[in-house]
mmCIF file of C-alpha atoms in Angstrom:
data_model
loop_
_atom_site.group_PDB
_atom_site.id
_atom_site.type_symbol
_atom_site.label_atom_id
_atom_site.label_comp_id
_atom_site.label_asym_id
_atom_site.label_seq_id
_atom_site.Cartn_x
_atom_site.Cartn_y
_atom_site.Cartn_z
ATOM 1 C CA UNK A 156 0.000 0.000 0.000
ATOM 2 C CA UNK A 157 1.242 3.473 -1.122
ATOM 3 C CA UNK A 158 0.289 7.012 -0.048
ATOM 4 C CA UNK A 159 1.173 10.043 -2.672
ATOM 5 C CA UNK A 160 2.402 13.257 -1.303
ATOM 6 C CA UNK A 161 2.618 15.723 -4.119
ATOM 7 C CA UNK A 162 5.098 18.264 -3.850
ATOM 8 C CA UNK A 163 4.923 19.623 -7.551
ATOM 9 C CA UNK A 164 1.989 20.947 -9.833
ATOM 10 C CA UNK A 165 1.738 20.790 -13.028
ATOM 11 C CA UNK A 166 2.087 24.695 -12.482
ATOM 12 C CA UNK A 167 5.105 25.331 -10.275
ATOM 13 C CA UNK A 168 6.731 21.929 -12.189
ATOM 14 C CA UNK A 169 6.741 24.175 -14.931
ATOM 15 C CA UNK A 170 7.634 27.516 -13.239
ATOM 16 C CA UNK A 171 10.494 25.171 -11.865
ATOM 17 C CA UNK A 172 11.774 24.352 -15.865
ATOM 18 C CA UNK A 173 11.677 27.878 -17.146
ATOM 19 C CA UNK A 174 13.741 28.914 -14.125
ATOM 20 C CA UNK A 175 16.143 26.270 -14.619
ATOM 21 C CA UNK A 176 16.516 26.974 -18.492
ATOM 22 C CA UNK A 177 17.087 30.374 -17.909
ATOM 23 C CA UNK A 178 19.800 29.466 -15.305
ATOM 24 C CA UNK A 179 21.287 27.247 -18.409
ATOM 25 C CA UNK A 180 21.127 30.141 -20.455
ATOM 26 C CA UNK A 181 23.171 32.138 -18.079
ATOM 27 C CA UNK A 182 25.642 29.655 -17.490
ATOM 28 C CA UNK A 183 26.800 29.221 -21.217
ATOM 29 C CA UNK A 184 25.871 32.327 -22.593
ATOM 30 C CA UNK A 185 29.511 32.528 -24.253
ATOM 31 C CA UNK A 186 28.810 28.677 -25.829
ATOM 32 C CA UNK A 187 28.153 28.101 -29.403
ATOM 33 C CA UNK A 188 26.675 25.256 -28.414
ATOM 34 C CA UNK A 189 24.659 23.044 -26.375
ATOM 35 C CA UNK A 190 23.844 19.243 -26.379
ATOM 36 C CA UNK A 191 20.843 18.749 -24.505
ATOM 37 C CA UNK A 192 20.506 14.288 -23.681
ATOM 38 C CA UNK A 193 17.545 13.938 -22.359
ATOM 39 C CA UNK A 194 17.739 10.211 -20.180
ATOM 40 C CA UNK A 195 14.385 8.288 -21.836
ATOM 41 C CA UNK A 196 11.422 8.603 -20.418
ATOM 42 C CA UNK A 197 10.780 11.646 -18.217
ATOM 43 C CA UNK A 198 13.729 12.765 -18.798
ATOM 44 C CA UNK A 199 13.767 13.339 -22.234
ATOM 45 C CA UNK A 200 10.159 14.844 -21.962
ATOM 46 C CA UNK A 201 11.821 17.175 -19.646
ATOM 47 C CA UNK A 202 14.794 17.762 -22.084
ATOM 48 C CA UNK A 203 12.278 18.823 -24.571
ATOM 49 C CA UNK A 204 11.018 21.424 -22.269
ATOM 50 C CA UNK A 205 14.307 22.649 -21.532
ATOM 51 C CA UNK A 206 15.316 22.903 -25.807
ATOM 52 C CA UNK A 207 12.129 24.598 -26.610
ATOM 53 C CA UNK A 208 12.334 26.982 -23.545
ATOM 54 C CA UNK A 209 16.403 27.703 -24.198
ATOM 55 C CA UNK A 210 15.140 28.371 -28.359
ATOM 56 C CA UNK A 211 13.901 32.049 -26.702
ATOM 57 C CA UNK A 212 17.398 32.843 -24.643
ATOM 58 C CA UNK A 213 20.428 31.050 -25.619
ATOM 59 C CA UNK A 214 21.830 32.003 -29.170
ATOM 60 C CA UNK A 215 23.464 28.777 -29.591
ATOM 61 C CA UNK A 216 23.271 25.746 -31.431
ATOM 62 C CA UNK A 217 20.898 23.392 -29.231
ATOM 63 C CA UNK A 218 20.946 19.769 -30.225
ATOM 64 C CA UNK A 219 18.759 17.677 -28.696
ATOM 65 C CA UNK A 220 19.604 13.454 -28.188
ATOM 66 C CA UNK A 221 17.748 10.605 -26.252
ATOM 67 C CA UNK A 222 19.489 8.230 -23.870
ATOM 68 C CA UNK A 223 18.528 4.761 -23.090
ATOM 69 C CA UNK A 224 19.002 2.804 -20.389
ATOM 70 C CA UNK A 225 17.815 -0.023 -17.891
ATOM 71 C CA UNK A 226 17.622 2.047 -15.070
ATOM 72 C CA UNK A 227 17.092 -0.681 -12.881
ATOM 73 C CA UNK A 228 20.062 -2.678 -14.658
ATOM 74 C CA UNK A 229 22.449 -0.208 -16.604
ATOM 75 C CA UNK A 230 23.966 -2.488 -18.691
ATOM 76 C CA UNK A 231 23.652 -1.475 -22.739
ATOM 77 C CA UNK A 232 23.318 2.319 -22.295
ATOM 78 C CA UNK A 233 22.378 4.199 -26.185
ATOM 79 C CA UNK A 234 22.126 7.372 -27.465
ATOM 80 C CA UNK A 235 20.365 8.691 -30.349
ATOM 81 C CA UNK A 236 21.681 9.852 -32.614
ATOM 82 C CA UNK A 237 25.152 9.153 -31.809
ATOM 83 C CA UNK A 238 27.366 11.885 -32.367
ATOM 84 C CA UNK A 239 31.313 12.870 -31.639
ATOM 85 C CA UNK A 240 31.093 14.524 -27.996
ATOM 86 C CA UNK A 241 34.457 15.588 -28.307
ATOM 87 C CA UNK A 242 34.878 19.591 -27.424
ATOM 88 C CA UNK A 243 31.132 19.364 -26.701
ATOM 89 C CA UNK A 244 29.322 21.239 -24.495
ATOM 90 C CA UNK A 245 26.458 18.574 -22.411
ATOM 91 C CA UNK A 246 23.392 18.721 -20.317
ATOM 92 C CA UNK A 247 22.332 15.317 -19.000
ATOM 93 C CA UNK A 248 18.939 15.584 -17.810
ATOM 94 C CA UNK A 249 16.738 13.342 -16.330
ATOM 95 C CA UNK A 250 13.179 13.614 -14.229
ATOM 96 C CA UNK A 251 14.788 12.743 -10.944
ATOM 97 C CA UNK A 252 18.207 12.114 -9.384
ATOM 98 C CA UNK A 253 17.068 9.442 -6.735
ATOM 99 C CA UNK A 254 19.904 7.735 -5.748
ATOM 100 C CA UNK A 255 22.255 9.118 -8.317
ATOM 101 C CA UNK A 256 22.961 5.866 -10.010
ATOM 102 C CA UNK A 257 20.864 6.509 -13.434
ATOM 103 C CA UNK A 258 22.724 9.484 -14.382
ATOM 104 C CA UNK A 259 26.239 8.434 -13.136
ATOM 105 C CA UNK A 260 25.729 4.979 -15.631
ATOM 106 C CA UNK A 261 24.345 7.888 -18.238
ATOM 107 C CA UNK A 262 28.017 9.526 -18.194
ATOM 108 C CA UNK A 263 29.726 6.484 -19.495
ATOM 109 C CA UNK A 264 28.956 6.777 -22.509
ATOM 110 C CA UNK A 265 30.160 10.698 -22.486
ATOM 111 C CA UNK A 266 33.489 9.669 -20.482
ATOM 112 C CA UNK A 267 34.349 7.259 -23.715
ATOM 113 C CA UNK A 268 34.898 10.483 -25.242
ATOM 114 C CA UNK A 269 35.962 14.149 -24.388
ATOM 115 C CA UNK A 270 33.317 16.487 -23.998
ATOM 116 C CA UNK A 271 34.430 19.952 -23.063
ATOM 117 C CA UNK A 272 31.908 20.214 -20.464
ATOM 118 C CA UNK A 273 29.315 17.816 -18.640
ATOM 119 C CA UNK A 274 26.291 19.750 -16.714
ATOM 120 C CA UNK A 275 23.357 17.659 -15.023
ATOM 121 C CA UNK A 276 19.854 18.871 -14.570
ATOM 122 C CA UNK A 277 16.955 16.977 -12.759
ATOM 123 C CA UNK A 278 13.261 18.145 -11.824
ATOM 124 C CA UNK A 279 13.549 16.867 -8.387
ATOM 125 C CA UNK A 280 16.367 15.939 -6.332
ATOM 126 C CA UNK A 281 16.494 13.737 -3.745
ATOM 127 C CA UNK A 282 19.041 15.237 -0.939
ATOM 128 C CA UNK A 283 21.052 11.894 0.155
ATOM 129 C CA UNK A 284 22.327 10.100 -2.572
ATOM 130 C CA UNK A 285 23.998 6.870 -2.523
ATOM 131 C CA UNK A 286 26.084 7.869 -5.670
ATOM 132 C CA UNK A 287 28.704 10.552 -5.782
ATOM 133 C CA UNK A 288 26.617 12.864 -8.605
ATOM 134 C CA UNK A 289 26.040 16.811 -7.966
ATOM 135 C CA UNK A 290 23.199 18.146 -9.865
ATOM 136 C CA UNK A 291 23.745 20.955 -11.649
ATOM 137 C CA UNK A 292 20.569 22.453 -12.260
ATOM 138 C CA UNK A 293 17.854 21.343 -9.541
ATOM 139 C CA UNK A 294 14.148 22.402 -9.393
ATOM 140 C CA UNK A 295 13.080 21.544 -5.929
ATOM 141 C CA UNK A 296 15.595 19.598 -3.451
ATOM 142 C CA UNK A 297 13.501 17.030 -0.615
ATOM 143 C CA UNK A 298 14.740 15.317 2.084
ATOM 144 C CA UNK A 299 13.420 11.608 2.171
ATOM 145 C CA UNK A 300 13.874 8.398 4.107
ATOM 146 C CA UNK A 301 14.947 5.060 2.149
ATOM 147 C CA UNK A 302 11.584 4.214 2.111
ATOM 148 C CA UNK A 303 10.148 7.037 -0.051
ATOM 149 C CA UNK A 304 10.633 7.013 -4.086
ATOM 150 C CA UNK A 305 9.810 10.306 -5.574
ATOM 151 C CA UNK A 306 7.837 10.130 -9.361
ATOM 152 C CA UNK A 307 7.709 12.853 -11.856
ATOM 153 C CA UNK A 308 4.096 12.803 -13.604
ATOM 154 C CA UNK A 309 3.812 13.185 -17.673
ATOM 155 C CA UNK A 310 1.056 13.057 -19.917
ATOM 156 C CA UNK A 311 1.232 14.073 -23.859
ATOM 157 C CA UNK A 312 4.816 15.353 -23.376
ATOM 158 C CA UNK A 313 3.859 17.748 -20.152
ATOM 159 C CA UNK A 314 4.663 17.329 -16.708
ATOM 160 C CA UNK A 315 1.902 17.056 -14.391
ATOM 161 C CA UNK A 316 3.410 16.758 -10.903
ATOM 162 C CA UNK A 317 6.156 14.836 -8.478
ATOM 163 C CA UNK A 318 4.707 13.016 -5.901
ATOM 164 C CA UNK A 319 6.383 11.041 -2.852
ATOM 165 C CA UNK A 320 5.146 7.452 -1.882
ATOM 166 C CA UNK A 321 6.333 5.901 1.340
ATOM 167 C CA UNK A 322 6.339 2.078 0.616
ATOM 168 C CA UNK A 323 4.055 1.041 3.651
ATOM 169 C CA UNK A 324 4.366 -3.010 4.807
ATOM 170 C CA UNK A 325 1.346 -4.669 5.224
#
């Protein structure tokens, strides 16, 4: 049994992205460039935000790739369409950084090569990780126990909401 505590709207969620693209914007306004991997499913719907939001401020070239991974097992990580990273600027973005292992496996493939910069971005971040990975560019920041997940809500390419469940034994 499962109890949701939502600590987004669809409304502040996306209050939260423009904020967080703008910050992006700031941060490499001198950048002719920006590769925006968004980490499939949320995260890429979130990545899409970001690209379409960045389109108004950054003057750069924004280039926009999906990731794809087993989040539960990273073992065959993808990206789409491959391209040379090398000299690259990056933003790996994903829905949530939970325990910081999904996005950690996502830089392998960017390590195999030599991007001139890797920046992270999630929606929600959970404040104790069990993997060494600083987010970047954070929406909101909650504290949990091991026993709460936090989800990130989408429906036709929008984000809803982000929600807490504390897994309850029976």
């Amino acid at each position: 049994m499962s109890n949701r505590n939502y600590i987004l709207s669809k409304e502040i969620a996306n209050k939260k992205l423009q904020r967080m693209a703008m910050q992006v914007a700031e941060e490499n306004y001198s950048e002719q460039e920006i590769v925006i991997i968004g980490i499939k499913d949320n995260g890429l719907t979130i990545a899409k935000k970001i690209a379409a939001l960045l389109n108004d401020t950054f003057k750069g070239n924004i280039q926009l790739l999906e990731l794809n991974l087993n989040k539960r097992n990273p073992g065959i990580i993808s990206i789409e369409p491959l391209i040379d990273f090398d000299n690259r600027n990056v933003l790996l973005v994903d829905d949530v950084a939970n325990s910081g292992k999904t996005m950690l496996y996502a830089m392998k493939p960017l390590l195999e090569k030599h991007p001139a910069r890797i920046q992270t971005m999630a929606l929600v971040e959970r404040t104790h990780k069990l993997y060494p990975v600083d987010v970047d560019y954070v929406g909101i920041s909650t504290a949990t126990t091991m026993e709460e997940h936090i989800f990130v809500e989408v429906e036709n390419e929008e984000v809803v909401g982000a929600y807490l469940i504390k897994e309850i034994d029976n």
